[in-house]
CSV table of C-alpha atoms and ligand atoms in Angstrom, one decimal:
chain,number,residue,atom,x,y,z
A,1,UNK,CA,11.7,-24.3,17.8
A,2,UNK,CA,9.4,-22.6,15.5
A,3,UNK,CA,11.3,-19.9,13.4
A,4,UNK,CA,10.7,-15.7,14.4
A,5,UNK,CA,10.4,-14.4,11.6
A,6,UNK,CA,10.2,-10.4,10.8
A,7,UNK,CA,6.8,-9.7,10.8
A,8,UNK,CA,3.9,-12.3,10.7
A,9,UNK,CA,0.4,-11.8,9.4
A,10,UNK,CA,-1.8,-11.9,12.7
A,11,UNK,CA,-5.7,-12.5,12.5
A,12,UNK,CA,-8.0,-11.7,15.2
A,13,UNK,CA,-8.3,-14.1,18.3
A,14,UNK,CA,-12.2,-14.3,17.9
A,15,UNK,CA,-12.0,-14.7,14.0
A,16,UNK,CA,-13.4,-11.5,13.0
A,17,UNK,CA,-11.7,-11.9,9.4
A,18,UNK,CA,-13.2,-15.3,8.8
A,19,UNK,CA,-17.0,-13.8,9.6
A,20,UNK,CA,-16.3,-11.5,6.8
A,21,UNK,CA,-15.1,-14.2,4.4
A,22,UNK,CA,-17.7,-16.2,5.1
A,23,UNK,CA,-20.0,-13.7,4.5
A,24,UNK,CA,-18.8,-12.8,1.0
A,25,UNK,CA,-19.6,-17.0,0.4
A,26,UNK,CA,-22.3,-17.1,2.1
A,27,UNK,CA,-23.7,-13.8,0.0
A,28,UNK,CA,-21.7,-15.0,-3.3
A,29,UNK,CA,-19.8,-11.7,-3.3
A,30,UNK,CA,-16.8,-13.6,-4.6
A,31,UNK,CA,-15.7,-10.5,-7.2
A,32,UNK,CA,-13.5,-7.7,-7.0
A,33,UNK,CA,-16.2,-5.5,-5.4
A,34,UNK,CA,-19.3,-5.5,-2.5
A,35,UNK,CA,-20.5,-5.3,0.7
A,36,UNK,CA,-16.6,-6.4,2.6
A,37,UNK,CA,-15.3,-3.6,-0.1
A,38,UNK,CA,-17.2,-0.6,1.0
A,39,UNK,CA,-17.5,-1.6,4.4
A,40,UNK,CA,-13.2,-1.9,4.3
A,41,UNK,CA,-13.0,1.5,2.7
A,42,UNK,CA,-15.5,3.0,4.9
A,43,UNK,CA,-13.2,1.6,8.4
A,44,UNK,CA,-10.2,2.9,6.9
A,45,UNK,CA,-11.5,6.4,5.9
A,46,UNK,CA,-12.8,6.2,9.6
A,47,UNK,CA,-9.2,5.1,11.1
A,48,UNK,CA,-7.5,7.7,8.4
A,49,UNK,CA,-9.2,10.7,9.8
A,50,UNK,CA,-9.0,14.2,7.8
A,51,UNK,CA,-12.3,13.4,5.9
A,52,UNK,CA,-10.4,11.2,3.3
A,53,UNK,CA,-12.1,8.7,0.5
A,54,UNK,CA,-10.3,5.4,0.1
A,55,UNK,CA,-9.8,3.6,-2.4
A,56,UNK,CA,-9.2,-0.4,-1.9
A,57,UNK,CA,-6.6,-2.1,-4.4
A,58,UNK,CA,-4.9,-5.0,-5.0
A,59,UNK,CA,-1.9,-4.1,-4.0
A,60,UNK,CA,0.5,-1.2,-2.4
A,61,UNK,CA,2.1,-1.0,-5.6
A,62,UNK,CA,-0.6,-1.0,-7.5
A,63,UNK,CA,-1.6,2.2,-5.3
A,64,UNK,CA,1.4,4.2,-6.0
A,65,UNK,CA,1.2,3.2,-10.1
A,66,UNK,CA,-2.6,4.7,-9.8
A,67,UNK,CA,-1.6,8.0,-7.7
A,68,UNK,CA,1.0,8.5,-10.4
A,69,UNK,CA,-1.5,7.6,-13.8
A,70,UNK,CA,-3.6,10.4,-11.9
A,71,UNK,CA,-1.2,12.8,-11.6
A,72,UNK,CA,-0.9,12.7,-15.4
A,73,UNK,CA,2.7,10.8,-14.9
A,74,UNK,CA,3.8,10.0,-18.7
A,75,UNK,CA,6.8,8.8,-20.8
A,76,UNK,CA,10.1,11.5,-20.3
A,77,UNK,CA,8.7,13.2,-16.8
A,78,UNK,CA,10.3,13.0,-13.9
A,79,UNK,CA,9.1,11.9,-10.0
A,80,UNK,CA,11.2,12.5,-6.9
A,81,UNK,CA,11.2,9.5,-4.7
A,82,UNK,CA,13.3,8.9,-1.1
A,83,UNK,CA,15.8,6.7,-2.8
A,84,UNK,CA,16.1,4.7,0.7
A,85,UNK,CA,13.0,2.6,0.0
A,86,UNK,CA,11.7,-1.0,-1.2
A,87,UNK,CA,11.7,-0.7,-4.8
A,88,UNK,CA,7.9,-0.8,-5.0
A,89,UNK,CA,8.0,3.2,-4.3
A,90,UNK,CA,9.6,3.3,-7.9
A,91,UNK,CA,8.9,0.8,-9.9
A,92,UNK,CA,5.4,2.5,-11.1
A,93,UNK,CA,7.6,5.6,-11.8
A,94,UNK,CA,9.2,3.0,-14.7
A,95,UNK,CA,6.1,1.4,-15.8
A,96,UNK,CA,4.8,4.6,-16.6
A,97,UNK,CA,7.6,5.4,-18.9
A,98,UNK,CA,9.0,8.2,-16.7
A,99,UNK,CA,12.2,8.2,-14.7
A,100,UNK,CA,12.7,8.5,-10.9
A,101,UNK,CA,15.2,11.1,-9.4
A,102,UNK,CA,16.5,9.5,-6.0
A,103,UNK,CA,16.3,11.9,-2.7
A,104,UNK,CA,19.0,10.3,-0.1
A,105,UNK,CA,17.8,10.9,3.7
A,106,UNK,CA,18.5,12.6,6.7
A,107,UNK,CA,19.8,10.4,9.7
A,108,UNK,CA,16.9,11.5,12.1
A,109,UNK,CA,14.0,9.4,10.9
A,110,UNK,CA,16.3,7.8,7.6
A,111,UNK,CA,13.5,9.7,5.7
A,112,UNK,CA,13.8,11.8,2.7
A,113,UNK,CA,16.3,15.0,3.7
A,114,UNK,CA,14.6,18.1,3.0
A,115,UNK,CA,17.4,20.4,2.0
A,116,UNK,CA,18.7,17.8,-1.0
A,117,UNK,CA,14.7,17.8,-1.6
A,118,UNK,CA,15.2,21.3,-2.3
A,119,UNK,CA,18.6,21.3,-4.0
A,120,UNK,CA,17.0,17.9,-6.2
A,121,UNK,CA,14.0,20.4,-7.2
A,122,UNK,CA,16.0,23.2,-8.0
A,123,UNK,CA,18.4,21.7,-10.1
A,124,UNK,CA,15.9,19.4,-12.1
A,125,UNK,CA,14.1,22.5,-13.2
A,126,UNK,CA,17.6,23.8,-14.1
A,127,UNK,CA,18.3,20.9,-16.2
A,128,UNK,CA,15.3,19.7,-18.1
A,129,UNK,CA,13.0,22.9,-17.8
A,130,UNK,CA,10.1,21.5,-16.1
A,131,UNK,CA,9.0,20.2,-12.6
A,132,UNK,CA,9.3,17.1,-11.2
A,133,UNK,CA,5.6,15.7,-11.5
A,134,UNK,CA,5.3,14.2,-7.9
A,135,UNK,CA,7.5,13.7,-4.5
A,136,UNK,CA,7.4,9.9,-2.5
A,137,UNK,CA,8.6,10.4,0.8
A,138,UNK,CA,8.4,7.8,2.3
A,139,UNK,CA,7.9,6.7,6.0
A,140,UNK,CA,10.5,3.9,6.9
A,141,UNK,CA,9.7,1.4,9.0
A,142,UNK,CA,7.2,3.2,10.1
A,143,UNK,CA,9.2,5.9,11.1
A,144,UNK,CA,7.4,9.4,9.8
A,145,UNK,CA,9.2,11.5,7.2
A,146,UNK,CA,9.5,15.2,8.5
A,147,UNK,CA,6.1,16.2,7.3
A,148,UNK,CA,6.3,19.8,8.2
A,149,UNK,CA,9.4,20.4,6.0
A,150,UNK,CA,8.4,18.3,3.2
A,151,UNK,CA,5.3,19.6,2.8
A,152,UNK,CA,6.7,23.4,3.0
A,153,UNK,CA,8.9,22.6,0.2
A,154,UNK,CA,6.2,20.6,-2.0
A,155,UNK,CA,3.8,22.9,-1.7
A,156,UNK,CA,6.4,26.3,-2.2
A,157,UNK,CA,7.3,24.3,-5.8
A,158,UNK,CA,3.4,23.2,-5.8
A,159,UNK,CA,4.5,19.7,-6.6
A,160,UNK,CA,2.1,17.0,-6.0
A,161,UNK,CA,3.0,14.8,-2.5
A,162,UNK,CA,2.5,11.2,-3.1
A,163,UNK,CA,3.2,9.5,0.8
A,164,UNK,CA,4.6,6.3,0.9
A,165,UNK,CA,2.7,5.3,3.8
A,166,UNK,CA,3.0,1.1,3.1
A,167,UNK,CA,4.9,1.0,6.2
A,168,UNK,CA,3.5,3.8,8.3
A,169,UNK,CA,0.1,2.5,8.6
A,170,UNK,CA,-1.3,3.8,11.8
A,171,UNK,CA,1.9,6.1,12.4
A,172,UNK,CA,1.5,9.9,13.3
A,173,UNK,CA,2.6,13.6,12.7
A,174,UNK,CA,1.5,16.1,15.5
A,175,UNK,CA,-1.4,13.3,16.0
A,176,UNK,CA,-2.3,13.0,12.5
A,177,UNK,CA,-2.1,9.8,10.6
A,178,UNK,CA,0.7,9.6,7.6
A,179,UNK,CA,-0.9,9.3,4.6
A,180,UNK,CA,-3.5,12.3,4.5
A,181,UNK,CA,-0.3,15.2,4.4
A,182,UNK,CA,0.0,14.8,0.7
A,183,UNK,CA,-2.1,14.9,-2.3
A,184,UNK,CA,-2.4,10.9,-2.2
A,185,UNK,CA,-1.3,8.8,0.7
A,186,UNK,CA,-0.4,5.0,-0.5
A,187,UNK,CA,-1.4,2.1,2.4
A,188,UNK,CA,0.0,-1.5,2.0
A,189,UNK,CA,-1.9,-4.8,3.5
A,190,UNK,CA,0.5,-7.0,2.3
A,191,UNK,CA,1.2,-10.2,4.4
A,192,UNK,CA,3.8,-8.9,6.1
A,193,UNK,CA,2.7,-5.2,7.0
A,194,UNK,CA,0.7,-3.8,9.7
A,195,UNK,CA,-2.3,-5.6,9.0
A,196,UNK,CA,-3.4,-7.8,5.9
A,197,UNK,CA,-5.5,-8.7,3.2
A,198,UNK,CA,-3.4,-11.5,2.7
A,199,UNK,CA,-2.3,-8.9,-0.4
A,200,UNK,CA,-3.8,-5.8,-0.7
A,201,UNK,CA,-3.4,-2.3,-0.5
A,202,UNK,CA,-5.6,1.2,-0.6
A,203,UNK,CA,-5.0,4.6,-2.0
A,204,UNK,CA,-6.2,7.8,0.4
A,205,UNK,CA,-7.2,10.0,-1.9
A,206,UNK,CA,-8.2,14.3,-0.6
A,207,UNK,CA,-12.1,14.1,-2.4
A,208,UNK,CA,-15.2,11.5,-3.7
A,209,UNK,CA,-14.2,13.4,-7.3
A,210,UNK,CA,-10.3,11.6,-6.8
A,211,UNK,CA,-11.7,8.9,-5.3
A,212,UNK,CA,-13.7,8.0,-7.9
A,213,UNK,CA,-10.9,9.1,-11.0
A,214,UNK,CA,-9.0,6.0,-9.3
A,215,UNK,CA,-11.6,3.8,-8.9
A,216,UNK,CA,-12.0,4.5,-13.1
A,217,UNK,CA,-8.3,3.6,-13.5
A,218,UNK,CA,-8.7,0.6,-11.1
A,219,UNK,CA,-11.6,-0.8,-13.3
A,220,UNK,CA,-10.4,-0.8,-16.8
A,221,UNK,CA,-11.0,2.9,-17.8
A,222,UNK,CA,-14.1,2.6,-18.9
A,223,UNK,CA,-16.4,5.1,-20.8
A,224,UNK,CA,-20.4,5.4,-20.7
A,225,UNK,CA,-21.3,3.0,-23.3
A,226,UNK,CA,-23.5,-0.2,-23.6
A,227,UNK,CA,-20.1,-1.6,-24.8
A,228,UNK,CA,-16.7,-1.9,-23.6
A,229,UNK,CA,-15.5,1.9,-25.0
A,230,UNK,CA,-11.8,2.8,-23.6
A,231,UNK,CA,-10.3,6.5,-24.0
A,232,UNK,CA,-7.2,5.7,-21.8
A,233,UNK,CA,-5.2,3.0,-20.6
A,234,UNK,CA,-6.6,0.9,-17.1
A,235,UNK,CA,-5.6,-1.2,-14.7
A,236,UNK,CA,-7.3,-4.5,-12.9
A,237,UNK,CA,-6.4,-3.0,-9.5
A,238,UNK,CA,-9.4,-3.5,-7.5
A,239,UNK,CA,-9.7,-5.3,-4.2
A,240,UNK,CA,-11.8,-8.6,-3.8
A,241,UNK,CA,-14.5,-9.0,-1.8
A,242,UNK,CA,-12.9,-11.8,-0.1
A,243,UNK,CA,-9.5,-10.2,0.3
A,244,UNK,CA,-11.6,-7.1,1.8
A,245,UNK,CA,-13.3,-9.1,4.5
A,246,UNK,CA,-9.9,-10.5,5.7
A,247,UNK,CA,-9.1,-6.5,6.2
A,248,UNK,CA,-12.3,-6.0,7.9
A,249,UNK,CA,-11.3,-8.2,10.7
A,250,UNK,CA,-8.5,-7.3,10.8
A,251,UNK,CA,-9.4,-3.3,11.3
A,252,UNK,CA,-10.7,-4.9,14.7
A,253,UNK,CA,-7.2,-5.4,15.9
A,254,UNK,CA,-5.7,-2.7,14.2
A,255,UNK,CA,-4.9,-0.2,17.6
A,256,UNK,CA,-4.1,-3.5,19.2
A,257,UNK,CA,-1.3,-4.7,16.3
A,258,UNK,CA,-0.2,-1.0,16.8
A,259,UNK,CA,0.2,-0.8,21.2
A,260,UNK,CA,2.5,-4.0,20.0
A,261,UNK,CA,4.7,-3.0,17.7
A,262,UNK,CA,5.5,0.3,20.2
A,263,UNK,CA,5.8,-2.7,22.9
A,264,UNK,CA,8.3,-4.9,21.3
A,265,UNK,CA,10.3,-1.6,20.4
A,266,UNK,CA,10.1,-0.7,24.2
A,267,UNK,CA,11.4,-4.0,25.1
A,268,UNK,CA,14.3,-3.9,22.7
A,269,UNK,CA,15.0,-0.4,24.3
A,270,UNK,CA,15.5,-1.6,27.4
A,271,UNK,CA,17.2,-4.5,26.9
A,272,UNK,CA,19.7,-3.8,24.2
A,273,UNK,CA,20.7,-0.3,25.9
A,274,UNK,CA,23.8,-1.7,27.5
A,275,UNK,CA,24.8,-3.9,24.9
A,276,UNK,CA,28.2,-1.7,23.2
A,277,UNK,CA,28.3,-1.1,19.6
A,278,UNK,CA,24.9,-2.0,18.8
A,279,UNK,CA,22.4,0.9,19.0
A,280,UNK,CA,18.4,1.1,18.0
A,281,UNK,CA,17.1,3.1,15.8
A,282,UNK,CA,14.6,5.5,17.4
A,283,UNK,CA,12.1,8.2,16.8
A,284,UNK,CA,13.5,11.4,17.2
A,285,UNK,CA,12.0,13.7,19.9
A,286,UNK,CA,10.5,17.0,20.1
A,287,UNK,CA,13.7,18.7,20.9
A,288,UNK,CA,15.9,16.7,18.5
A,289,UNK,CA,13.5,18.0,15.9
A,290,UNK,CA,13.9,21.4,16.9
A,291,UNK,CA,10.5,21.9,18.1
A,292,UNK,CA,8.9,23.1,20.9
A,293,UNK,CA,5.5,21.2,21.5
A,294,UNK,CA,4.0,19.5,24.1
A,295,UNK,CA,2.5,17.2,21.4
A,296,UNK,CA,4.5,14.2,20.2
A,297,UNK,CA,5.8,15.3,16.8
A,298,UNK,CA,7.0,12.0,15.5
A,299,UNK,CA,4.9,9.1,16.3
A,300,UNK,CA,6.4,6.1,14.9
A,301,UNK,CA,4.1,2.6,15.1
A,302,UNK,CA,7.5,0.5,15.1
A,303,UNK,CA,6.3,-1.5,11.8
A,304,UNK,CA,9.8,-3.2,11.9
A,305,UNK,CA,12.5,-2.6,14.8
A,306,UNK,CA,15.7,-1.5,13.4
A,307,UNK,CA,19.4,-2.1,15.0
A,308,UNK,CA,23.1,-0.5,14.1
A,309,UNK,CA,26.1,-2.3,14.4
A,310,UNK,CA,29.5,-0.7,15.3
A,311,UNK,CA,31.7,-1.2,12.4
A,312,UNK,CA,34.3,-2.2,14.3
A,313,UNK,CA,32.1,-4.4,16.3
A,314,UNK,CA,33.1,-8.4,16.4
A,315,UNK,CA,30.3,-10.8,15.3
A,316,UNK,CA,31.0,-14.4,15.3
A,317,UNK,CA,32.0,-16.0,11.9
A,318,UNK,CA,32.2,-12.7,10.1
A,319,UNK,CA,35.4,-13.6,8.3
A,320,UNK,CA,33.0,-16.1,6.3
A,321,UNK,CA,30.5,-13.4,5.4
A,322,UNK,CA,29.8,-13.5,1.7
A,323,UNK,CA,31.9,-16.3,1.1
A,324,UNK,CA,29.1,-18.7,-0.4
A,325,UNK,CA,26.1,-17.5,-2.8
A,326,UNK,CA,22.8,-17.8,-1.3
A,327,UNK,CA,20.0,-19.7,-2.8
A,328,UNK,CA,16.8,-17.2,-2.7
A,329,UNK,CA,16.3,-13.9,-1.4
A,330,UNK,CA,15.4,-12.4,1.6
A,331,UNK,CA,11.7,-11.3,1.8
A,332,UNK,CA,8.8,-14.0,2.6
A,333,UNK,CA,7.0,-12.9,-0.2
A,334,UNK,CA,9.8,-14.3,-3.2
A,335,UNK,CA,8.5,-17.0,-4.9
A,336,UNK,CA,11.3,-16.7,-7.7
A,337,UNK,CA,14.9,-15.4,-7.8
A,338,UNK,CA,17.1,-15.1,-10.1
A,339,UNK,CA,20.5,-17.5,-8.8
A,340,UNK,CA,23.1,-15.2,-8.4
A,341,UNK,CA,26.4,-15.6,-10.8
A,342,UNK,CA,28.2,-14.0,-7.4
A,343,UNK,CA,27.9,-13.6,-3.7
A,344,UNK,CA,28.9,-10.1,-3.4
A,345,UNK,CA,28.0,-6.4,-5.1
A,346,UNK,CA,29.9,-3.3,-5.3
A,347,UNK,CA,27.5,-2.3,-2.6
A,348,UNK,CA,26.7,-4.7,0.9
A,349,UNK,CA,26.3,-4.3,4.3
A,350,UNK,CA,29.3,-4.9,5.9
A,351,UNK,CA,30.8,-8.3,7.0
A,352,UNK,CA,29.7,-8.3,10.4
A,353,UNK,CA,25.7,-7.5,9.4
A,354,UNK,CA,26.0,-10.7,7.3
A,355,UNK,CA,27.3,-12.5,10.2
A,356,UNK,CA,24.5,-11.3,12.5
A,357,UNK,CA,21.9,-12.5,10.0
A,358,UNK,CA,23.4,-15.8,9.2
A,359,UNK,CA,23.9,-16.4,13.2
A,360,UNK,CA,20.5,-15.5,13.5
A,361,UNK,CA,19.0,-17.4,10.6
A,362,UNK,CA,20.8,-20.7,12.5
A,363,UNK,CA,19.2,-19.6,15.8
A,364,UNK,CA,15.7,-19.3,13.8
A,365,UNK,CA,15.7,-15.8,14.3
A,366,UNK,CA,14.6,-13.7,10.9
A,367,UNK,CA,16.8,-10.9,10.3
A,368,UNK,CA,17.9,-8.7,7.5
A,369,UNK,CA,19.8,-6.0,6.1
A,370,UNK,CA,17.8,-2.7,5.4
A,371,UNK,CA,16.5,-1.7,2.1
A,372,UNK,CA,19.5,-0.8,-0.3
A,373,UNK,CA,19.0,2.5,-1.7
A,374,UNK,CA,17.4,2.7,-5.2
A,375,UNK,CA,21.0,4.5,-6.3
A,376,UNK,CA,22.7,1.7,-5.4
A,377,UNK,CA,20.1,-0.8,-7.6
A,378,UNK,CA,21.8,-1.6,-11.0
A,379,UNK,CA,18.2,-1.3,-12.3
A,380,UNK,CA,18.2,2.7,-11.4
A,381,UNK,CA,22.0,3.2,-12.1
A,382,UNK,CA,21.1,5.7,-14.9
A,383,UNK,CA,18.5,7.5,-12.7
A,384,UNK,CA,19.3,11.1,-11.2
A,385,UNK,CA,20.4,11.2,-7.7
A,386,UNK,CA,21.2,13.7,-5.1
A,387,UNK,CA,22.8,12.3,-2.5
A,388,UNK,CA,25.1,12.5,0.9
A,389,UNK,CA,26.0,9.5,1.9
A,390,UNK,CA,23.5,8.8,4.7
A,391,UNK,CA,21.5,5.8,3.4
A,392,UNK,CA,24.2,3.9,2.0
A,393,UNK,CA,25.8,4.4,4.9
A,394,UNK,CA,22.9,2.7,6.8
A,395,UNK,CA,22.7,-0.2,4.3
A,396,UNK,CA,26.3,-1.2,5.9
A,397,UNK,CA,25.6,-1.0,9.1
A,398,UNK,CA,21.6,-1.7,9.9
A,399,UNK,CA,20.0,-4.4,10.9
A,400,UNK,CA,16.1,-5.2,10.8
A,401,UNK,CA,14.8,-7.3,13.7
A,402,UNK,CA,11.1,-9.4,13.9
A,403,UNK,CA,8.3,-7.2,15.8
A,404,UNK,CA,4.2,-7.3,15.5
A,405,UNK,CA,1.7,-9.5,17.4
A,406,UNK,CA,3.7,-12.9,16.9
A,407,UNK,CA,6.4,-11.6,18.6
A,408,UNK,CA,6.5,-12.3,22.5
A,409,UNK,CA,8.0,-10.8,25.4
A,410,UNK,CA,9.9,-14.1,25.7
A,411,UNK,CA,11.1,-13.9,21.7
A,412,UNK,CA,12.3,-9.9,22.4
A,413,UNK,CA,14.3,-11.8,25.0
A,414,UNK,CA,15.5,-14.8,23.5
A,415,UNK,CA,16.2,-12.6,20.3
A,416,UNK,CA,18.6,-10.1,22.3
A,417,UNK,CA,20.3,-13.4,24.1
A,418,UNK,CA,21.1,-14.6,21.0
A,419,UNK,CA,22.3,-11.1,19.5
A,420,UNK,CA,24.6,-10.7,22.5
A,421,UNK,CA,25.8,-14.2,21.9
A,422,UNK,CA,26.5,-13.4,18.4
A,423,UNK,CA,29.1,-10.7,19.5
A,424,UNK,CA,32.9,-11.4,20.4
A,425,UNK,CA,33.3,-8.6,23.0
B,501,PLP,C1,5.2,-3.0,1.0
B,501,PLP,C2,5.6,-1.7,0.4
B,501,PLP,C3,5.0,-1.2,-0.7
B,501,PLP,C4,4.0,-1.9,-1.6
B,501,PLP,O1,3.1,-2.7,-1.1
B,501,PLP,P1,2.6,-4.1,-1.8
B,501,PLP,O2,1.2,-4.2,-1.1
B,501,PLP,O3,3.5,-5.1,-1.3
B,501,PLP,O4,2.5,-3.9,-3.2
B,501,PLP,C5,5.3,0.1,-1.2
B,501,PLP,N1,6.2,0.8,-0.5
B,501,PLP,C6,6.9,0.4,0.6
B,501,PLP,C7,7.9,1.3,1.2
B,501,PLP,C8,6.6,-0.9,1.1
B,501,PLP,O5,7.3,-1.3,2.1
């Protein structure tokens, strides 16, 4: 049996992506720029809506360290990110010198909680004088972050909004796509996200006259000369050509990756809603929002599906869980670990999580603990953080679970089976 794993790159059935490849060839656009480049940008300023400029990168990451460089991010400032989050939402905080101040979450959406956003604002200006240069919320699994009140407070404080929006490709607020709320809206086509460039990533950005500020950064920084003349540090950040025709195709199938995700989350709703101590994580209506609306507030696009686990819950073999060191990491896309001098941390999901995920891994079923929260990362133990609690809770107790296009009814299916065979009820 061929192994489910989380989420699988998935190109189009009539090979739209390898068209645009071969056209790059065929054209010899084999660069970081051209036709597959602009015609990328211009389909996802299209899909973005809100009369946004895109800019195409090599990387999600590389989009978040070139919304910061803009925002004139330097050495000794500070940037509030959602501390429950893959650590590429902070790491460009640290390459720039500056240090990140950790937000915990709210347990509606697991998103950024806007009253420690506040009380994190407040009392950074207290302590060091000066603003926080820039906010990352960041949208969780696709889940949106509670726009409305983020935004209120960002723009109260008039601090720059940087959205996280790797994961929430194609997700919604009132009908509008995540990633145009803020003053930059970072989009991730890694392997493994909504759809791919193979690796890849783009930067929304509110004007052309942003637009093109981060197209300088992406290209070296360079001035007006007939020579290579530099009056601030670049980046190699661009997009190739090639990479962009991948994306091309694949913004054929976008709405269709999308209606599947939303699908497979369905289908987990229905059949895990009788199964005790293990609950889904869901979008919060309307009313649990505290809004009255017939539009859909929160409008999640179900990048990965996400399960709880009763802490008192059985799972088979759990008094093994962390007994041996494991060799690699979780993740597809780690080439290289460091091997571990122990199996445990101060901080892991709890013993029967493990046990899920090793049961699962033997019934070739990819699943893994949620993100651990960047205060909880030895690498950010010095870091400010205002926290309550809610996402290191979740780290013990959550589960993520495969979704996207590879995933078939029959896998939701077989996945659940083996989930409720993993339980001692
Ligand atoms: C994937 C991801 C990124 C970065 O994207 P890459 O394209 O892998 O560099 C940033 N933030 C979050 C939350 C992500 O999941």
């Amino acid at each position: 049996m061929k192994k489910i794993n989380l989420c699988l790159a998935h190109m189009s059935e009539d090979g739209q992506e390898l068209k645009f490849v071969k056209e790059a060839f065929d054209t010899n656009w084999v660069v970081p720029l051209g036709p597959n480049v602009n015609a990328f940008e211009k389909d996802l300023e299209a899909f973005m809506g809100m009369d946004k400029h895109v800019v195409a990168l090599s990387a999600g990451t590389a989009a978040v360290h070139l919304a910061l460089c803009a925002l004139g991010v330097h050495e000794g400032d500070e940037v509030i990110v959602q501390s429950f989050t893959f650590c590429a939402s902070a790491n460009p905080v640290a390459y720039l010198g500056a240090t990140p101040v950790f937000v915990d979450s709210e347990p509606m959406t697991w998103n950024i909680d806007p009253e420690l956003l506040e009380t994190a604002i407040k009392d950074r200006m207290a302590k060091t004088g000066k603003k926080p240069k820039a906010i990352i919320p960041v949208s969780l699994y696709g889940m949106p972050y509670q726009v409305d009140k983020i935004m209120e407070i960002a723009n109260r404080y008039e601090i720059p909004v940087v959205e996280d929006a790797a994961e929430g490709f194609g997700s919604c607020w009132k009908g509008q796509k995540l990633g145009t709320f803020g003053k930059y809206g970072v989009l991730s086509f890694n392997g493994n996200k909504m759809i791919t460039t193979s690796g890849g990533g783009a930067l929304v950005c509110e004007d052309e006259a942003s637009k093109n500020n981060i197209m300088w950064y992406a290209t070296q920084a360079r001035e007006s000369y007939p020579y290579y003349q530099h009056e601030a540090i670049g980046y190699n950040y661009r997009l190739s050509n090639v990479c962009a025709g991948i994306g091309r195709g694949q913004m054929t199938v976008v709405d269709d990756h999308i209606a599947h995700h939303k699908h497979v989350q369905a289908l987990y709703e229905e059949l895990l809603k009788d199964v005790p101590g293990v609950k889904l994580h869901k979008q919060p209506s309307n009313e649990e929002l505290g809004v009255r609306s017939e539009e859909l507030l929160c409008d999640s696009n179900y990048w990965l599906c996400t399960i709880t686990l009763d802490p008192d819950l059985k799972v088979k073999g759990q008094e093994n869980a962390y007994k041996k060191i494991i060799t690699g990491a979780v993740g597809g896309a780690a080439g290289v670990t460091h091997v571990a001098d122990s199996a445990i941390t101060e901080c892991q999901p709890n013993p029967n999580v493990e046990a899920l995920r090793v049961f699962m891994d033997e019934h070739q079923v990819e699943a893994r603990p949620l993100w651990k929260p960047m205060h909880k990362q030895p690498i950010f133990k010095a870091a400010p953080a205002y926290v309550n609690g809610v996402s290191e809770g979740l780290f013990k107790v959550g589960v993520c679970l495969p979704a996207g296009p590879c995933v078939s009814d029959d896998d939701v299916k077989y996945i659940v089976e083996c989930i409720k065979g993993a339980v001692e009820f």
